[in-house]
mmCIF file of C-alpha atoms in Angstrom:
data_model
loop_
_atom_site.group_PDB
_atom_site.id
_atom_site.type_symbol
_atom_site.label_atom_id
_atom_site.label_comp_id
_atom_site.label_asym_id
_atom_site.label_seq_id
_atom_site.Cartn_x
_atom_site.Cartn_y
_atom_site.Cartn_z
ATOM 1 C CA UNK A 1 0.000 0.000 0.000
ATOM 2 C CA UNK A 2 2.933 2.374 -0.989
ATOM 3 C CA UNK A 3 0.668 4.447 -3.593
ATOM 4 C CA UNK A 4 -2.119 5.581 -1.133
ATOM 5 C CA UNK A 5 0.382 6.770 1.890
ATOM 6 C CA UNK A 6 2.214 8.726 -0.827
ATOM 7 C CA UNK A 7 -1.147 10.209 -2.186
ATOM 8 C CA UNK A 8 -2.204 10.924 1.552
ATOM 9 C CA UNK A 9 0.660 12.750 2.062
ATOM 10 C CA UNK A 10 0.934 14.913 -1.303
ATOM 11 C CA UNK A 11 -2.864 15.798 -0.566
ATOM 12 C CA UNK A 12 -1.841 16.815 2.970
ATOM 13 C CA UNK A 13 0.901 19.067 1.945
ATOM 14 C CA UNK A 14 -0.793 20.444 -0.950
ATOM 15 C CA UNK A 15 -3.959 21.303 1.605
ATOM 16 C CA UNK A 16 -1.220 22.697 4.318
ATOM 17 C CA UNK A 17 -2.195 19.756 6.818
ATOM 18 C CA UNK A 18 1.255 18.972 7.209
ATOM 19 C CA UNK A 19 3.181 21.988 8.735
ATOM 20 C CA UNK A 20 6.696 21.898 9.857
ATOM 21 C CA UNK A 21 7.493 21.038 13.436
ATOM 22 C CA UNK A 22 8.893 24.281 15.002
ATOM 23 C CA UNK A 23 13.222 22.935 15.584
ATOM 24 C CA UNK A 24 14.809 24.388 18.249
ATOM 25 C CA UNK A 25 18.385 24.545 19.273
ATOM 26 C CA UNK A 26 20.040 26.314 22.346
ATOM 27 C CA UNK A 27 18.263 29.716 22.704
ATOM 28 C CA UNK A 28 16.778 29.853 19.327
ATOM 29 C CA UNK A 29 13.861 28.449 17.998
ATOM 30 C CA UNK A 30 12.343 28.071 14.272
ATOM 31 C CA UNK A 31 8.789 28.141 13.415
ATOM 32 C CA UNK A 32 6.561 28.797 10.938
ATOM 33 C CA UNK A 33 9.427 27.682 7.622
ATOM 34 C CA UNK A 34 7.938 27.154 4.101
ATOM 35 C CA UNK A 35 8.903 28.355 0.635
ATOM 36 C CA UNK A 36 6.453 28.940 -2.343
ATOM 37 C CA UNK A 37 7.710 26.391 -5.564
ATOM 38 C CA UNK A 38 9.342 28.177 -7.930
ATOM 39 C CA UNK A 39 8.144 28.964 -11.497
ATOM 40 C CA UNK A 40 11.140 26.938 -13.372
ATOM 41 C CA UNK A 41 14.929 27.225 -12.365
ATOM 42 C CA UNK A 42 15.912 30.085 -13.542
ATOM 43 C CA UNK A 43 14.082 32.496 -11.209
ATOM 44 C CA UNK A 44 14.619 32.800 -7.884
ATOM 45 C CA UNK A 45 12.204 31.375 -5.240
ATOM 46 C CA UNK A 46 10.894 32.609 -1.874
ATOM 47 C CA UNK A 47 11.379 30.892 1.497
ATOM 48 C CA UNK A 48 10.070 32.072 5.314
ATOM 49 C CA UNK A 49 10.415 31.486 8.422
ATOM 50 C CA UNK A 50 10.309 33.051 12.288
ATOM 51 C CA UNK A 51 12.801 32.697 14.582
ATOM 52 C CA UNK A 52 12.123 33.373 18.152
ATOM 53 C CA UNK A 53 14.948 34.352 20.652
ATOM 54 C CA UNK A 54 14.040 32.106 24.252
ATOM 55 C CA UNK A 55 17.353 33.511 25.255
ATOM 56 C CA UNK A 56 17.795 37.276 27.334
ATOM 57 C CA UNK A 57 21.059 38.123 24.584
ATOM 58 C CA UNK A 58 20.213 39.110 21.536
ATOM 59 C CA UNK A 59 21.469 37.019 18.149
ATOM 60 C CA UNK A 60 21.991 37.953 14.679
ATOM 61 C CA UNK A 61 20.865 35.710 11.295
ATOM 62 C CA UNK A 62 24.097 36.528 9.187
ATOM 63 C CA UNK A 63 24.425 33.480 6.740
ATOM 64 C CA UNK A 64 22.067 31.610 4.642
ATOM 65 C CA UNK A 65 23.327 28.007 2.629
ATOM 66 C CA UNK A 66 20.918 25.507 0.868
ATOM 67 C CA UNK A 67 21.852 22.887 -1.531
ATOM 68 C CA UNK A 68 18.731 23.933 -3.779
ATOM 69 C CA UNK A 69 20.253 27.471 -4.326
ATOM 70 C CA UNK A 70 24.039 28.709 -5.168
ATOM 71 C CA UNK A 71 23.002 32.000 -4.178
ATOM 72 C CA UNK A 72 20.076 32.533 -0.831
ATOM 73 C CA UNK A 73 20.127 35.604 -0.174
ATOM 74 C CA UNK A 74 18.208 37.568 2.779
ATOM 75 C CA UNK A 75 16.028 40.585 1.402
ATOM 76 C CA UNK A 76 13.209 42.824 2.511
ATOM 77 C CA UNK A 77 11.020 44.471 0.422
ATOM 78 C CA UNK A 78 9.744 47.876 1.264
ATOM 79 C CA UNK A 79 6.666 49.788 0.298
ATOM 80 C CA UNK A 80 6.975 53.137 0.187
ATOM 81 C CA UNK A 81 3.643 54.859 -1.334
ATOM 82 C CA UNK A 82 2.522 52.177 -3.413
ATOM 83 C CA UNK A 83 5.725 51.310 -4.766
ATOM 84 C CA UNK A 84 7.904 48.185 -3.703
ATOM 85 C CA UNK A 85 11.433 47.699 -3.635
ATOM 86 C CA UNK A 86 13.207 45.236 -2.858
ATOM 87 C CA UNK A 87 16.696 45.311 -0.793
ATOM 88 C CA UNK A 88 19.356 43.563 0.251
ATOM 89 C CA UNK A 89 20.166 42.609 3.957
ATOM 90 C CA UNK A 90 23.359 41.839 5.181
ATOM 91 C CA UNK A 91 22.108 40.721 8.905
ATOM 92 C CA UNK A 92 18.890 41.008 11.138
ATOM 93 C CA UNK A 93 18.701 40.859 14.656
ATOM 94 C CA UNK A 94 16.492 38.630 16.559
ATOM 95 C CA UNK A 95 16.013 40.505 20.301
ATOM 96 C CA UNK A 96 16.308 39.116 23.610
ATOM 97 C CA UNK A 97 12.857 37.097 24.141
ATOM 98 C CA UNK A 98 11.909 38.569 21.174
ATOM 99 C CA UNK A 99 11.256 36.867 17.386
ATOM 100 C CA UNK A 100 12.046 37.611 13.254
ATOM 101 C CA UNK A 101 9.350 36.744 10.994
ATOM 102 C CA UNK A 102 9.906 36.767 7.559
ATOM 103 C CA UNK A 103 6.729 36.933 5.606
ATOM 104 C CA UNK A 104 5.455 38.056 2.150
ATOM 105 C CA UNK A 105 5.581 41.870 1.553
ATOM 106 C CA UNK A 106 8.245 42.007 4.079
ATOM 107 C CA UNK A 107 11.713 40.061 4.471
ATOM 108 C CA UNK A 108 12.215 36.500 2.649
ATOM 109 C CA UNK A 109 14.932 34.365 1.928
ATOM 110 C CA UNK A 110 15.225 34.913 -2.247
ATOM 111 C CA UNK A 111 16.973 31.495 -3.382
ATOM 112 C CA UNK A 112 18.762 32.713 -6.571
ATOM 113 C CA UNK A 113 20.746 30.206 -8.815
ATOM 114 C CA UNK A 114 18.604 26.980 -8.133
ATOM 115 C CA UNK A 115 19.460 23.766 -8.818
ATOM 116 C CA UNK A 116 16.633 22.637 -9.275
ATOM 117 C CA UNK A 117 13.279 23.577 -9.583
ATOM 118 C CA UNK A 118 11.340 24.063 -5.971
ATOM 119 C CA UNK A 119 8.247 21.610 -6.341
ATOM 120 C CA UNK A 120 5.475 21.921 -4.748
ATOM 121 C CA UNK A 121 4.827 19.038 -2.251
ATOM 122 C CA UNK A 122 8.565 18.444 -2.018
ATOM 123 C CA UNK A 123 10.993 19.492 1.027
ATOM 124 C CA UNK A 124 14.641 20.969 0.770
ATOM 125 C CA UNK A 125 17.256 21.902 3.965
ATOM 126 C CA UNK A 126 18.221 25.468 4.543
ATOM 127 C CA UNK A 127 20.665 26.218 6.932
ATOM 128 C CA UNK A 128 20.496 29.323 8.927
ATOM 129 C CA UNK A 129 23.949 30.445 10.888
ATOM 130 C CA UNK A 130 23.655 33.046 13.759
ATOM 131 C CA UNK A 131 26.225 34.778 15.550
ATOM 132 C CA UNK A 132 26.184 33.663 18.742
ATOM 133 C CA UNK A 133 23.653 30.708 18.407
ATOM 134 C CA UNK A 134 25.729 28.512 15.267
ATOM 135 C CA UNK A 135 24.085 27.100 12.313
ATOM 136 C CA UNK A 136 20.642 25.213 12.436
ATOM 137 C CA UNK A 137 19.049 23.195 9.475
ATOM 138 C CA UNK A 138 15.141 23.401 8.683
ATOM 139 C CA UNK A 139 13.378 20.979 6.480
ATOM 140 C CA UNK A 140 11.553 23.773 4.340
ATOM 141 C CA UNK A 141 8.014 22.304 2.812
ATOM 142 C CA UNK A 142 7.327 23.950 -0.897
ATOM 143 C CA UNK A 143 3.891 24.956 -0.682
ATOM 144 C CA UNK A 144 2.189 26.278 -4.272
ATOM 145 C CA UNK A 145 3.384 29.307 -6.831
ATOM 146 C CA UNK A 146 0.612 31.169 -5.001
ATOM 147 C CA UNK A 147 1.056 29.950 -1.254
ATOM 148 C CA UNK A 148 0.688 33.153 1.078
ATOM 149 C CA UNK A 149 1.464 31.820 4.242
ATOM 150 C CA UNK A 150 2.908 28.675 6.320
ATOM 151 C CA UNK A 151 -1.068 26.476 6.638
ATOM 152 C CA UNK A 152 -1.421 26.427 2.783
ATOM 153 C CA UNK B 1 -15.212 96.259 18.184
ATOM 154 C CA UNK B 2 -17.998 96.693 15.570
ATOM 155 C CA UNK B 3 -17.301 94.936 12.500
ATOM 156 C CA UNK B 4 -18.803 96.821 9.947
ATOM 157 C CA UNK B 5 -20.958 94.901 7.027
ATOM 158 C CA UNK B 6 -18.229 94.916 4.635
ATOM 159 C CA UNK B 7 -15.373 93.913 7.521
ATOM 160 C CA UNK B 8 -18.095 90.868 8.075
ATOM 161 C CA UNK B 9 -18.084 90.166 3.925
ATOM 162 C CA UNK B 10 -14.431 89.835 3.780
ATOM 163 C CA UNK B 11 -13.682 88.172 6.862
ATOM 164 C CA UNK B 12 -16.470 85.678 5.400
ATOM 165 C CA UNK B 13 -14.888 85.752 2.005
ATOM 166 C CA UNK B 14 -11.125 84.673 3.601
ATOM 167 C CA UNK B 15 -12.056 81.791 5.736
ATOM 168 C CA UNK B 16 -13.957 80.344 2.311
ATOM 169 C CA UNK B 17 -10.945 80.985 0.575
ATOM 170 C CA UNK B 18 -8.941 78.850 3.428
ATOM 171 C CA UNK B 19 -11.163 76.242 3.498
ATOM 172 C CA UNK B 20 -10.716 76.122 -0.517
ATOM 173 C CA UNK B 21 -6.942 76.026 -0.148
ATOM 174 C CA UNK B 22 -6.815 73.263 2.640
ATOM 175 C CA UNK B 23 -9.376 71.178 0.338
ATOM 176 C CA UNK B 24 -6.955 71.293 -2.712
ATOM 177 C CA UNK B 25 -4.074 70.547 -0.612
ATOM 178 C CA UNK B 26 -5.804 67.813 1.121
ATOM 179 C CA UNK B 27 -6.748 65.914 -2.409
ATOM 180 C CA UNK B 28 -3.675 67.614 -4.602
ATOM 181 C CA UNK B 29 -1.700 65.562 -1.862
ATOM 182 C CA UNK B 30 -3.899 62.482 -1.661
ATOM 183 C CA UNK B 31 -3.234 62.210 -5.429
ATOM 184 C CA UNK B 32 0.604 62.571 -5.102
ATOM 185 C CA UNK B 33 0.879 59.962 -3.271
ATOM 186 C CA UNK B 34 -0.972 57.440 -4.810
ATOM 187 C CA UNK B 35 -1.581 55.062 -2.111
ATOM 188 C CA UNK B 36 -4.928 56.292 -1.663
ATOM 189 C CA UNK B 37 -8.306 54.953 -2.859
ATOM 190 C CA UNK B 38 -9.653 58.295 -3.626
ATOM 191 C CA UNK B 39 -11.723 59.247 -6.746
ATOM 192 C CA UNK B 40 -9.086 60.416 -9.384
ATOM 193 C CA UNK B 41 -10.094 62.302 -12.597
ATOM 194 C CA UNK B 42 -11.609 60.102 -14.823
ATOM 195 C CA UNK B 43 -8.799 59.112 -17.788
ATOM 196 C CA UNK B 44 -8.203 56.425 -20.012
ATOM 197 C CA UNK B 45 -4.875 53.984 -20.083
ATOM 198 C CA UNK B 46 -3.999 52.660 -22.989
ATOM 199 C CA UNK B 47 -1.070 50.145 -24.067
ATOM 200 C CA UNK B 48 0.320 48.759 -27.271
ATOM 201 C CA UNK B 49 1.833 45.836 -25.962
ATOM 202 C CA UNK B 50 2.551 41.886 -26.689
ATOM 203 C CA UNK B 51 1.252 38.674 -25.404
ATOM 204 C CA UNK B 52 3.347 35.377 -24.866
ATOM 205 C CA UNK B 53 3.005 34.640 -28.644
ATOM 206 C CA UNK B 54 4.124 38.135 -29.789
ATOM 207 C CA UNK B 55 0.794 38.877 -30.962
ATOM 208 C CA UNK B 56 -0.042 42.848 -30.748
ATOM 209 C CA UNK B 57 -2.520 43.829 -27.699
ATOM 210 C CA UNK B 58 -4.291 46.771 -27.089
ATOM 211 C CA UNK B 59 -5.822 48.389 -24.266
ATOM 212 C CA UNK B 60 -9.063 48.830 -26.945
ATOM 213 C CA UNK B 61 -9.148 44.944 -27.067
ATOM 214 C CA UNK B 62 -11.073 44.364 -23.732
ATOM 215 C CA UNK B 63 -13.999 47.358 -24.408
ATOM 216 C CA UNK B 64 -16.843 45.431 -22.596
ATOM 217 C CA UNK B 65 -14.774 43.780 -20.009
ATOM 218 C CA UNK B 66 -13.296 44.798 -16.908
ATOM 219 C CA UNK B 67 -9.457 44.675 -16.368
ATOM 220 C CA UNK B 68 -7.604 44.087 -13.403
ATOM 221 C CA UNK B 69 -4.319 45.262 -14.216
ATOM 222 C CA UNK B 70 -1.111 44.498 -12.286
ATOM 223 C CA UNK B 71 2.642 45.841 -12.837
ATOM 224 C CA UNK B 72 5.146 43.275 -12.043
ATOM 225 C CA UNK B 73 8.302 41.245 -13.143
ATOM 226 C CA UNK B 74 8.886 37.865 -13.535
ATOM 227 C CA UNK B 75 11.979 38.243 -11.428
ATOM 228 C CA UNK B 76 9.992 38.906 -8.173
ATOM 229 C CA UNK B 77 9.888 36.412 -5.846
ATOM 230 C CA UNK B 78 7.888 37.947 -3.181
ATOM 231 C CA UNK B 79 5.472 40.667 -4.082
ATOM 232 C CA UNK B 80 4.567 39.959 -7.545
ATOM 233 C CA UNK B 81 3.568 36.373 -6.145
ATOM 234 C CA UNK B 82 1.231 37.413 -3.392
ATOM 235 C CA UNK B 83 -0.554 39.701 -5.515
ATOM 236 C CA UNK B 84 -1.232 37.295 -8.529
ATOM 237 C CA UNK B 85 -2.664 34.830 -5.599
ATOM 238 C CA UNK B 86 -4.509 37.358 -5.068
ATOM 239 C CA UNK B 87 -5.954 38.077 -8.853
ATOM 240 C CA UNK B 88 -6.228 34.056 -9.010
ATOM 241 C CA UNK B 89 -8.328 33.821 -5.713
ATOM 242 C CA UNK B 90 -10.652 36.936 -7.240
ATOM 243 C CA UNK B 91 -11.040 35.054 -10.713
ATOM 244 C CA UNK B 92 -11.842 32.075 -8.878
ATOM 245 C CA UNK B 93 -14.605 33.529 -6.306
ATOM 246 C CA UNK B 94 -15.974 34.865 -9.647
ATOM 247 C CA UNK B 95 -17.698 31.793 -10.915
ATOM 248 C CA UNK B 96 -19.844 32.112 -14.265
ATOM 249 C CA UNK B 97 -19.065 35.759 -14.746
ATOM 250 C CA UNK B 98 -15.369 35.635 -14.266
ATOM 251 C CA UNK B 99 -15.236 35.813 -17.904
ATOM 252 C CA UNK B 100 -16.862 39.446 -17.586
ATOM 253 C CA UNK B 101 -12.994 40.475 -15.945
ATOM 254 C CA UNK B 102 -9.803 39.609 -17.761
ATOM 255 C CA UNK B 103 -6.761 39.802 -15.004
ATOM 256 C CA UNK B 104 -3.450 41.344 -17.020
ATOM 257 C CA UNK B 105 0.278 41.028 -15.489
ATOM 258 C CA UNK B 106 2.231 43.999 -17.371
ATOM 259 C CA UNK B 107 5.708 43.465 -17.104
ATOM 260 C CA UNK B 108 8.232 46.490 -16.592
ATOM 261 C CA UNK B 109 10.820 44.442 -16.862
ATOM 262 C CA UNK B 110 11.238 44.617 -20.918
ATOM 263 C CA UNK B 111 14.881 43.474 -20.848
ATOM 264 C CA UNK B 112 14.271 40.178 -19.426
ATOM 265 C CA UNK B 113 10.643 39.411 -20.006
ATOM 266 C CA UNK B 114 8.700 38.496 -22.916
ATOM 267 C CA UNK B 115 7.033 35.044 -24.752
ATOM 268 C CA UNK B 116 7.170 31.538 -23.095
ATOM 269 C CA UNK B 117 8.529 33.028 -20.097
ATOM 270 C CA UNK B 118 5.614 35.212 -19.577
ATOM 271 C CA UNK B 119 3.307 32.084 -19.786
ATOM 272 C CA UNK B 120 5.387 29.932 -17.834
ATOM 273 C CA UNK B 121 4.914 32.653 -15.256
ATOM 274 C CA UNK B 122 1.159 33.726 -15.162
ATOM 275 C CA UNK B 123 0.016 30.338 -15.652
ATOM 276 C CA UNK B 124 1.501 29.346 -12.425
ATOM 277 C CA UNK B 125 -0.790 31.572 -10.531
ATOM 278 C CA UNK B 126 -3.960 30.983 -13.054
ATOM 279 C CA UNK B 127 -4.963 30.128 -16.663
ATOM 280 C CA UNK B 128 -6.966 33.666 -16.937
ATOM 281 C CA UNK B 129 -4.284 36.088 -16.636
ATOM 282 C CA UNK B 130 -2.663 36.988 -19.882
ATOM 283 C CA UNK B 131 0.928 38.530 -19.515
ATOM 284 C CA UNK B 132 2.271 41.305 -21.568
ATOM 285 C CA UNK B 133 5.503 42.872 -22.476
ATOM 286 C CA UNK B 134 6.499 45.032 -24.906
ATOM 287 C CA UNK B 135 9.887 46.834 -25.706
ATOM 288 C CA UNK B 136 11.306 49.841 -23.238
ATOM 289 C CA UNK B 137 9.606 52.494 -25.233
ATOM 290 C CA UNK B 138 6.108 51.049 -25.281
ATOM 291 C CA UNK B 139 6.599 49.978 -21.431
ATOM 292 C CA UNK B 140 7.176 53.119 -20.994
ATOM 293 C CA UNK B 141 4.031 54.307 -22.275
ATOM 294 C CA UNK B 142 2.111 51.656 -20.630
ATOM 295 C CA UNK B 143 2.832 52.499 -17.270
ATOM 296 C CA UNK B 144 2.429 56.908 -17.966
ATOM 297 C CA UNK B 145 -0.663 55.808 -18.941
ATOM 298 C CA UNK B 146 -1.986 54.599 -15.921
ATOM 299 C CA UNK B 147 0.043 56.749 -14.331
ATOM 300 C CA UNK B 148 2.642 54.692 -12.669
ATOM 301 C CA UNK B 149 5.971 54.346 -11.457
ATOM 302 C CA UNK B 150 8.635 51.960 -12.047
ATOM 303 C CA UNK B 151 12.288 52.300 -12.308
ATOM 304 C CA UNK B 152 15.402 49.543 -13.016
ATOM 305 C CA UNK B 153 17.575 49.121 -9.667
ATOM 306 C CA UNK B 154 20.570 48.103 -9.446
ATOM 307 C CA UNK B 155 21.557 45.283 -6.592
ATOM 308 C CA UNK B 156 24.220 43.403 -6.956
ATOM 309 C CA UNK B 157 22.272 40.674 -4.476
ATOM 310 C CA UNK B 158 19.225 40.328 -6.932
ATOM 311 C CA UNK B 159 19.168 37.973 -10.160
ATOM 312 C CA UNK B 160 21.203 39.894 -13.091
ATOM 313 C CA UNK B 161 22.715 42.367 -10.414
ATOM 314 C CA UNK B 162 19.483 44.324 -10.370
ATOM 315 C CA UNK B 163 15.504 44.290 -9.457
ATOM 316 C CA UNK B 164 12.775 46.483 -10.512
ATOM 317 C CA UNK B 165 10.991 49.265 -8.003
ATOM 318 C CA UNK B 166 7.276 48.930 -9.374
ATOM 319 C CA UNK B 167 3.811 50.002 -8.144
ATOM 320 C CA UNK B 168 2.115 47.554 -5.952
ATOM 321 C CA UNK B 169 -1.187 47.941 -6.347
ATOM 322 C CA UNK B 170 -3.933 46.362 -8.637
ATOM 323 C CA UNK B 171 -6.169 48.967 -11.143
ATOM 324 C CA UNK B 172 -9.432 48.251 -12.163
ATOM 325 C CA UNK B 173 -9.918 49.478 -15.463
ATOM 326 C CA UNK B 174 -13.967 49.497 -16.644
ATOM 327 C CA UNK B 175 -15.469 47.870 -19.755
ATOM 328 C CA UNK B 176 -15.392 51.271 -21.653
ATOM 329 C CA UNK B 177 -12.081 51.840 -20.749
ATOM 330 C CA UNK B 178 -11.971 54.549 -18.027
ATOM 331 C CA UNK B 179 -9.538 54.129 -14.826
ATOM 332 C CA UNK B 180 -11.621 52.986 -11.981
ATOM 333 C CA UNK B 181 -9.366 52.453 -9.105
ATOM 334 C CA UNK B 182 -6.759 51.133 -7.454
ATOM 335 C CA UNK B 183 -6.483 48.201 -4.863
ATOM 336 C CA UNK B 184 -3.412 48.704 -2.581
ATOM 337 C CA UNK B 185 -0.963 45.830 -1.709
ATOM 338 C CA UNK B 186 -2.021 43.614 0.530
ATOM 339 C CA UNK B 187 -6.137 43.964 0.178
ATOM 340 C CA UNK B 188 -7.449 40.806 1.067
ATOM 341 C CA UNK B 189 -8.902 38.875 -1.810
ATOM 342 C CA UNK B 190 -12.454 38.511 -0.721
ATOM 343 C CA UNK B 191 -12.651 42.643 -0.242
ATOM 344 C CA UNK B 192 -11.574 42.953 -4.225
ATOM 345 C CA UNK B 193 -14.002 40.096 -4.861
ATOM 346 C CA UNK B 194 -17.114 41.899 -2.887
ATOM 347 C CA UNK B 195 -16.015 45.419 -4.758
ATOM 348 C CA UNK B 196 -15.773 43.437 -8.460
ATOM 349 C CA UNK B 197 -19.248 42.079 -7.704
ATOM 350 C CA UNK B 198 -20.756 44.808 -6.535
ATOM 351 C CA UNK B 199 -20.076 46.427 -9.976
ATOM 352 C CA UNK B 200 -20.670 43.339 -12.052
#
């Protein structure tokens, strides 16, 4: 009964049943991680995630690495009456007790250069490094071109 | 102190004039900065631009239907996304008269944009919207026409070493061609649903 597990599960992730455990490590904790497939390989793709700070220091997210993308890259976009730009960001903080959310219309993970093409249904690792609290892995779920949110 | 009658008149006539001013100001600044969702003079957009297939399309094309008109690049991981959710969610919650509204994705991005690409990308989010391109000149035009802004970046973190700055928001244009309005970024779907079917 290989077939029917394997359709159970592509319905569940298509219909957002299946959401990523949150993965903590030391201080910091991840939540909330997903990225939208990507249309081909040859544009970039959109991951998200919140980290939450259960420390009382405050860390820094200052590396991104992914076998899926040559180039992840953290950026923000900004809207600034009615028009969006989008820019590059070197670090963010996460506060003491405090969280980063990365969410559409605000900052993402763009995954430039894929490998391959982010399918919906599928999973890929990104690695996160922080300054103080090291490098933690997340199983990412792809959720659809037109996913919104982590429960899609 | 007695004003006298013709004091009265022009003390009258210089508070109307104030109230004037602050009126134009208020909507003279409304209209600057285009986030806004007030009434705008009635005008027409037009474009001269290209499907997927190269094929010439004019604004003139869709007299009779609505348009919902987007801005974007394919390049745009993030906002240009969301939004087209957005327009998919709308065409869907439309039913039987969905075909009364005909979603459009202009790009601004002229260098890198055009044919199967252009499918590829706006049939991700939904078979109704028909992407368009067209060289930098009539891009140009496109966007002056509806009156809005876009502008090539350069970052050396984005695809190509640069990204696009674009207008956010959706435009409905009506079946006889005149500007509507404008839906700002981040309007949930079922609010531009409700307002589309209110009209329809």
């Amino acid at each position: 009964m290989k077939l029917p597990v394997a359709a159970v599960l592509a319905f569940a992730l298509s219909a957002g049943f299946v959401q990523a455990e949150p993965v903590r490590q030391g201080d910091l904790e991840i939540d909330a991680a997903w990225a939208r497939a990507s249309i081909g390989s040859s544009r970039p793709g959109a991951a998200y995630f919140t980290v939450r700070n259960l420390g009382d220091e405050a860390d820094r997210l200052t590396g991104l690495s992914s076998p899926v993308s040559a180039m992840p890259m953290l950026h923000e976009t900004t809207l600034s009456e009615g028009i969006s730009r989008m820019a590059h960001v070197e670090a963010a903080e996460i506060p003491a007790g405090g969280e980063l959310t990365l969410e559409p219309g605000g900052m993402h993970v763009m995954l430039m250069e894929l490998t391959t093409p982010l399918k919906e249904g599928a999973t890929f690792p990104l690695t996160l490094t922080f300054e103080a609290g090291g490098e933690i892995t997340v199983e990412m779920p792809v959720f659809g071109p037109g996913a919104t949110g982590p429960a899609e | 102190m007695k004003l006298t009658l013709a004091q009265k008149m022009l003390w009258a006539a210089s508070a109307l004039a104030l109230i004037a001013f602050a009126a134009l100001a208020w909507t003279g600044g409304l209209r600057a900065g285009g986030t806004g969702e007030a009434a705008q003079e009635a005008f027409r957009p037009e474009f001269r631009l290209e499907d997927a297939a190269d094929r010439p399309v004019t604004s003139e094309g869709f007299r009779g239907r609505y348009q919902l008109v987007f801005f974007g690049f394919t390049n745009c991981p993030d906002v240009c996304p969301t939004t087209l959710s957005e327009v998919a969610q709308v065409m869907d919650g439309l039913g039987s008269e969905a075909d009364r509204v005909q979603p459009l994705f202009i790009s601004v991005d002229s260098e890198r944009d055009a044919g199967a690409e252009l499918a590829e990308f706006t049939s991700a989010f939904h078979p109704s919207i028909l992407g368009l391109a067209g060289s930098p000149e009539a891009t140009q035009a496109a966007t002056e026409s509806f009156k809005v802004f876009f502008a090539r970046e350069d970052d050396a973190a984005a695809p190509d070493g640069y990204s696009m700055a674009h207008a956010s928001a959706l435009y409905l244009i009506g079946p006889d061609g005149d500007w509507l309005r404008q839906y700002a970024y981040g309007m949930p779907a079922a609010d531009i649903l409700a307002d589309l079917q209110n009209r329809l």
